[in-house]
Amino acid sequence: MLFKFHNYQPIELINTKSEEKIFGLDDFKKSLELGYFSKVTIKNAKYGNQKMDLVLELDCPLNLIDVLGHFNKGLWGSTDINVSTLTKSFGLLTTQNRTLEIDINEITLYLNDTNIIIKNIYRNSIPEQFNTIMTEIARQYVSITKGLTEQPEEIFVPVFEDNLSSAHTFHENQKSPNASAYKEYWGIYMESEVDGLIFDVQKNKFIPANLDYNLFDENN
């Protein structure tokens, strides 16, 4: 069973053939589809006061190991490991809409064997850090698959310490989110596990903690 955190209610589908709300959206969508071998769905999490938060869903018919292999070769996402297709395309989109504050609230990769959910933690954090996150997932692949013995069904990036409940000792006062948060804790779901597991990225291991599911809703 795959656990879904992104239950926005309601989610308004954006008409990608219309430029009434946002310019260049169709070109943005096509660029992502070409760069990531995916069918792309763009949704609107929030809109108003000259601000739009996008939710991107990329349906890619590949397994995670294949995506990581293509990514490492510069064949998936970009030929430039330092600048992703997402970064370039999002930069063009924001340039075309200077009077509208646009950000990506969440991106989900639906792969054949795994879902990867990446949440925004500060302005433009997803387009800025996407390649870094994918590089880290590739680096941690053996660990998150428990020595290549079990494929995660879902990877949630990131998880903060105050979203966890266990005897594990955490700091009471959380620092402001920054790029390093994407390489601290992830939520991992396995078919063999009833509850979600917490992966400590820096220590390359799962830790004895449980996710507080109630914290992952449309209000967070």
mmCIF file of C-alpha atoms in Angstrom:
data_model
loop_
_atom_site.group_PDB
_atom_site.id
_atom_site.type_symbol
_atom_site.label_atom_id
_atom_site.label_comp_id
_atom_site.label_asym_id
_atom_site.label_seq_id
_atom_site.Cartn_x
_atom_site.Cartn_y
_atom_site.Cartn_z
ATOM 1 C CA MET A 1 0.000 0.000 0.000
ATOM 2 C CA LEU A 2 1.394 3.387 -0.999
ATOM 3 C CA PHE A 3 0.876 6.231 1.452
ATOM 4 C CA LYS A 4 -0.179 9.556 -0.068
ATOM 5 C CA PHE A 5 0.780 12.812 1.624
ATOM 6 C CA HIS A 6 -0.380 15.197 -1.092
ATOM 7 C CA ASN A 7 -4.137 15.291 -0.447
ATOM 8 C CA TYR A 8 -4.849 18.859 -1.527
ATOM 9 C CA GLN A 9 -8.587 19.583 -1.326
ATOM 10 C CA PRO A 10 -9.524 20.819 -3.748
ATOM 11 C CA ILE A 11 -6.866 20.793 -6.428
ATOM 12 C CA GLU A 12 -7.763 22.925 -9.412
ATOM 13 C CA LEU A 13 -6.420 21.657 -12.699
ATOM 14 C CA ILE A 14 -4.781 24.426 -14.677
ATOM 15 C CA ASN A 15 -5.828 24.727 -18.294
ATOM 16 C CA THR A 16 -2.470 24.467 -20.019
ATOM 17 C CA LYS A 17 -3.995 25.749 -23.279
ATOM 18 C CA SER A 18 -4.947 29.033 -21.696
ATOM 19 C CA GLU A 19 -2.683 31.956 -20.890
ATOM 20 C CA GLU A 20 -5.228 33.807 -18.775
ATOM 21 C CA LYS A 21 -3.470 32.910 -15.541
ATOM 22 C CA ILE A 22 0.083 32.082 -16.491
ATOM 23 C CA PHE A 23 2.152 32.546 -19.655
ATOM 24 C CA GLY A 24 4.273 29.786 -21.146
ATOM 25 C CA LEU A 25 2.758 26.959 -19.126
ATOM 26 C CA ASP A 26 2.272 24.676 -22.116
ATOM 27 C CA ASP A 27 5.905 25.082 -23.187
ATOM 28 C CA PHE A 28 6.975 24.397 -19.590
ATOM 29 C CA LYS A 29 4.954 21.185 -19.563
ATOM 30 C CA LYS A 30 6.328 20.022 -22.937
ATOM 31 C CA SER A 31 9.901 20.689 -21.852
ATOM 32 C CA LEU A 32 9.475 18.545 -18.738
ATOM 33 C CA GLU A 33 7.830 15.750 -20.719
ATOM 34 C CA LEU A 34 10.712 15.666 -23.195
ATOM 35 C CA GLY A 35 13.464 15.973 -20.594
ATOM 36 C CA TYR A 36 12.077 13.409 -18.143
ATOM 37 C CA PHE A 37 10.441 10.889 -20.522
ATOM 38 C CA SER A 38 7.195 11.531 -18.684
ATOM 39 C CA LYS A 39 3.569 12.442 -19.008
ATOM 40 C CA VAL A 40 3.305 15.623 -16.967
ATOM 41 C CA THR A 41 0.287 16.891 -15.045
ATOM 42 C CA ILE A 42 0.351 20.399 -13.596
ATOM 43 C CA LYS A 43 -1.962 21.287 -10.741
ATOM 44 C CA ASN A 44 -2.588 24.383 -8.709
ATOM 45 C CA ALA A 45 -2.132 24.137 -4.941
ATOM 46 C CA LYS A 46 -2.721 27.819 -4.217
ATOM 47 C CA TYR A 47 -3.629 30.822 -6.289
ATOM 48 C CA GLY A 48 -4.314 34.405 -5.344
ATOM 49 C CA ASN A 49 -2.668 37.694 -4.451
ATOM 50 C CA GLN A 50 -0.387 37.410 -7.481
ATOM 51 C CA LYS A 51 1.006 34.065 -6.309
ATOM 52 C CA MET A 52 0.703 30.576 -7.749
ATOM 53 C CA ASP A 53 2.049 27.366 -6.188
ATOM 54 C CA LEU A 54 2.290 24.516 -8.657
ATOM 55 C CA VAL A 55 2.068 20.788 -8.018
ATOM 56 C CA LEU A 56 3.846 18.705 -10.667
ATOM 57 C CA GLU A 57 3.182 15.030 -11.333
ATOM 58 C CA LEU A 58 5.567 13.207 -13.667
ATOM 59 C CA ASP A 59 4.418 9.765 -14.791
ATOM 60 C CA CYS A 60 7.595 8.087 -16.029
ATOM 61 C CA PRO A 61 7.372 4.464 -17.307
ATOM 62 C CA LEU A 62 10.778 3.433 -15.964
ATOM 63 C CA ASN A 63 12.084 1.723 -12.838
ATOM 64 C CA LEU A 64 14.040 3.758 -10.311
ATOM 65 C CA ILE A 65 17.354 2.056 -11.098
ATOM 66 C CA ASP A 66 16.904 2.876 -14.794
ATOM 67 C CA VAL A 67 16.069 6.528 -14.058
ATOM 68 C CA LEU A 68 19.157 6.847 -11.873
ATOM 69 C CA GLY A 69 21.312 5.241 -14.543
ATOM 70 C CA HIS A 70 20.031 7.590 -17.250
ATOM 71 C CA PHE A 71 20.375 10.533 -14.875
ATOM 72 C CA ASN A 72 24.008 9.726 -14.105
ATOM 73 C CA LYS A 73 24.734 9.557 -17.839
ATOM 74 C CA GLY A 74 23.040 12.896 -18.482
ATOM 75 C CA LEU A 75 20.232 11.267 -20.485
ATOM 76 C CA TRP A 76 17.355 11.936 -18.065
ATOM 77 C CA GLY A 77 16.636 15.507 -17.042
ATOM 78 C CA SER A 78 19.630 17.248 -18.546
ATOM 79 C CA THR A 79 23.000 16.799 -20.172
ATOM 80 C CA ASP A 80 24.335 19.175 -17.515
ATOM 81 C CA ILE A 81 24.452 17.511 -14.082
ATOM 82 C CA ASN A 82 24.574 20.909 -12.397
ATOM 83 C CA VAL A 83 21.530 22.421 -14.119
ATOM 84 C CA SER A 84 18.380 20.341 -14.520
ATOM 85 C CA THR A 85 15.757 20.654 -17.228
ATOM 86 C CA LEU A 86 13.399 21.604 -14.406
ATOM 87 C CA THR A 87 15.657 24.487 -13.359
ATOM 88 C CA LYS A 88 16.003 25.838 -16.898
ATOM 89 C CA SER A 89 12.325 25.481 -17.759
ATOM 90 C CA PHE A 90 11.153 26.963 -14.476
ATOM 91 C CA GLY A 91 13.519 29.893 -14.918
ATOM 92 C CA LEU A 92 11.996 30.630 -18.323
ATOM 93 C CA LEU A 93 8.477 30.320 -16.902
ATOM 94 C CA THR A 94 9.175 32.842 -14.148
ATOM 95 C CA THR A 95 10.803 35.217 -16.651
ATOM 96 C CA GLN A 96 7.639 35.134 -18.751
ATOM 97 C CA ASN A 97 5.495 35.939 -15.702
ATOM 98 C CA ARG A 98 7.376 38.668 -13.857
ATOM 99 C CA THR A 99 4.223 40.090 -12.252
ATOM 100 C CA LEU A 100 3.223 36.703 -10.815
ATOM 101 C CA GLU A 101 5.094 34.915 -8.029
ATOM 102 C CA ILE A 102 5.341 31.291 -9.104
ATOM 103 C CA ASP A 103 6.781 28.421 -7.117
ATOM 104 C CA ILE A 104 6.656 24.620 -7.130
ATOM 105 C CA ASN A 105 4.993 23.367 -3.969
ATOM 106 C CA GLU A 106 5.545 19.685 -4.666
ATOM 107 C CA ILE A 107 6.788 17.335 -7.349
ATOM 108 C CA THR A 108 5.940 13.634 -7.544
ATOM 109 C CA LEU A 109 7.699 11.132 -9.779
ATOM 110 C CA TYR A 110 5.473 8.129 -10.472
ATOM 111 C CA LEU A 111 7.850 5.399 -11.599
ATOM 112 C CA ASN A 112 7.068 1.767 -12.353
ATOM 113 C CA ASP A 113 8.306 0.556 -8.990
ATOM 114 C CA THR A 114 8.603 3.641 -6.775
ATOM 115 C CA ASN A 115 7.008 7.008 -6.110
ATOM 116 C CA ILE A 116 9.300 9.902 -5.155
ATOM 117 C CA ILE A 117 7.641 12.885 -3.477
ATOM 118 C CA ILE A 118 9.662 16.066 -3.006
ATOM 119 C CA LYS A 119 8.240 18.929 -0.963
ATOM 120 C CA ASN A 120 9.075 22.613 -1.145
ATOM 121 C CA ILE A 121 10.899 23.842 1.981
ATOM 122 C CA TYR A 122 11.768 27.405 0.924
ATOM 123 C CA ARG A 123 11.145 29.575 -2.120
ATOM 124 C CA ASN A 124 12.252 27.849 -5.344
ATOM 125 C CA SER A 125 13.839 25.014 -3.355
ATOM 126 C CA ILE A 126 12.608 22.262 -5.696
ATOM 127 C CA PRO A 127 13.944 23.606 -9.015
ATOM 128 C CA GLU A 128 17.101 24.716 -7.227
ATOM 129 C CA GLN A 129 17.809 21.396 -5.513
ATOM 130 C CA PHE A 130 16.225 18.789 -7.802
ATOM 131 C CA ASN A 131 19.475 17.497 -9.318
ATOM 132 C CA THR A 132 21.121 17.428 -5.890
ATOM 133 C CA ILE A 133 18.251 15.315 -4.521
ATOM 134 C CA MET A 134 18.386 12.853 -7.424
ATOM 135 C CA THR A 135 22.170 12.588 -7.034
ATOM 136 C CA GLU A 136 21.719 11.792 -3.340
ATOM 137 C CA ILE A 137 19.048 9.162 -4.051
ATOM 138 C CA ALA A 138 21.467 7.499 -6.476
ATOM 139 C CA ARG A 139 24.243 7.616 -3.861
ATOM 140 C CA GLN A 140 21.956 6.077 -1.229
ATOM 141 C CA TYR A 141 20.352 3.474 -3.499
ATOM 142 C CA VAL A 142 21.998 0.441 -1.922
ATOM 143 C CA SER A 143 21.102 1.627 1.576
ATOM 144 C CA ILE A 144 17.463 2.539 0.894
ATOM 145 C CA THR A 145 16.928 -0.825 -0.824
ATOM 146 C CA LYS A 146 18.361 -2.603 2.248
ATOM 147 C CA GLY A 147 21.346 -3.931 0.362
ATOM 148 C CA LEU A 148 19.384 -4.378 -2.903
ATOM 149 C CA THR A 149 16.949 -6.763 -1.193
ATOM 150 C CA GLU A 150 13.769 -4.657 -1.209
ATOM 151 C CA GLN A 151 12.541 -1.840 -3.411
ATOM 152 C CA PRO A 152 10.953 1.162 -1.631
ATOM 153 C CA GLU A 153 7.389 1.782 -2.705
ATOM 154 C CA GLU A 154 7.548 5.447 -1.802
ATOM 155 C CA ILE A 155 10.312 7.918 -0.924
ATOM 156 C CA PHE A 156 9.294 11.167 0.760
ATOM 157 C CA VAL A 157 11.838 14.015 0.754
ATOM 158 C CA PRO A 158 12.410 15.579 3.232
ATOM 159 C CA VAL A 159 11.126 14.660 6.682
ATOM 160 C CA PHE A 160 11.825 17.079 9.521
ATOM 161 C CA GLU A 161 12.699 16.062 13.046
ATOM 162 C CA ASP A 162 9.487 17.524 14.459
ATOM 163 C CA ASN A 163 7.502 15.201 12.142
ATOM 164 C CA LEU A 164 8.869 12.163 13.934
ATOM 165 C CA SER A 165 7.860 10.370 17.089
ATOM 166 C CA SER A 166 10.184 7.955 18.879
ATOM 167 C CA ALA A 167 12.694 7.602 21.675
ATOM 168 C CA HIS A 168 15.278 8.981 19.281
ATOM 169 C CA THR A 169 16.566 12.304 20.612
ATOM 170 C CA PHE A 170 15.781 15.360 18.479
ATOM 171 C CA HIS A 171 16.336 19.063 18.944
ATOM 172 C CA GLU A 172 13.328 20.898 20.350
ATOM 173 C CA ASN A 173 13.931 24.055 18.340
ATOM 174 C CA GLN A 174 14.137 23.469 14.613
ATOM 175 C CA LYS A 175 16.302 25.715 12.478
ATOM 176 C CA SER A 176 14.843 27.422 9.427
ATOM 177 C CA PRO A 177 14.693 25.023 6.456
ATOM 178 C CA ASN A 178 17.615 25.214 4.054
ATOM 179 C CA ALA A 179 19.074 23.061 1.302
ATOM 180 C CA SER A 180 20.761 20.703 3.772
ATOM 181 C CA ALA A 181 17.329 19.501 4.951
ATOM 182 C CA TYR A 182 16.969 17.525 1.733
ATOM 183 C CA LYS A 183 19.931 15.388 2.816
ATOM 184 C CA GLU A 184 19.021 14.782 6.450
ATOM 185 C CA TYR A 185 15.888 12.585 6.847
ATOM 186 C CA TRP A 186 13.632 10.842 4.320
ATOM 187 C CA GLY A 187 10.430 8.873 4.780
ATOM 188 C CA ILE A 188 10.634 5.404 3.178
ATOM 189 C CA TYR A 189 7.737 3.006 2.645
ATOM 190 C CA MET A 190 8.326 -0.697 2.076
ATOM 191 C CA GLU A 191 5.809 -3.404 1.265
ATOM 192 C CA SER A 192 7.150 -5.479 4.161
ATOM 193 C CA GLU A 193 6.659 -2.689 6.715
ATOM 194 C CA VAL A 194 3.315 -1.620 8.173
ATOM 195 C CA ASP A 195 4.635 1.821 9.134
ATOM 196 C CA GLY A 196 6.836 4.219 7.268
ATOM 197 C CA LEU A 197 10.545 4.064 8.039
ATOM 198 C CA ILE A 198 12.870 6.996 8.625
ATOM 199 C CA PHE A 199 16.147 7.033 6.737
ATOM 200 C CA ASP A 200 19.014 9.055 8.168
ATOM 201 C CA VAL A 201 20.779 10.223 5.010
ATOM 202 C CA GLN A 202 23.960 11.388 6.709
ATOM 203 C CA LYS A 203 24.428 8.100 8.560
ATOM 204 C CA ASN A 204 23.247 5.927 5.628
ATOM 205 C CA LYS A 205 20.859 3.917 7.771
ATOM 206 C CA PHE A 206 17.283 3.546 8.963
ATOM 207 C CA ILE A 207 16.610 4.874 12.464
ATOM 208 C CA PRO A 208 14.062 3.828 15.129
ATOM 209 C CA ALA A 209 11.417 6.475 14.528
ATOM 210 C CA ASN A 210 7.907 6.634 13.123
ATOM 211 C CA LEU A 211 6.287 9.226 10.928
ATOM 212 C CA ASP A 212 3.458 11.285 12.374
ATOM 213 C CA TYR A 213 1.074 10.939 9.426
ATOM 214 C CA ASN A 214 -1.257 13.660 10.717
ATOM 215 C CA LEU A 215 1.364 16.318 10.028
ATOM 216 C CA PHE A 216 1.356 15.668 6.289
ATOM 217 C CA ASP A 217 -1.817 17.306 5.084
ATOM 218 C CA GLU A 218 -2.829 20.193 2.872
ATOM 219 C CA ASN A 219 -2.271 22.692 5.687
ATOM 220 C CA ASN A 220 1.475 21.942 6.057
#
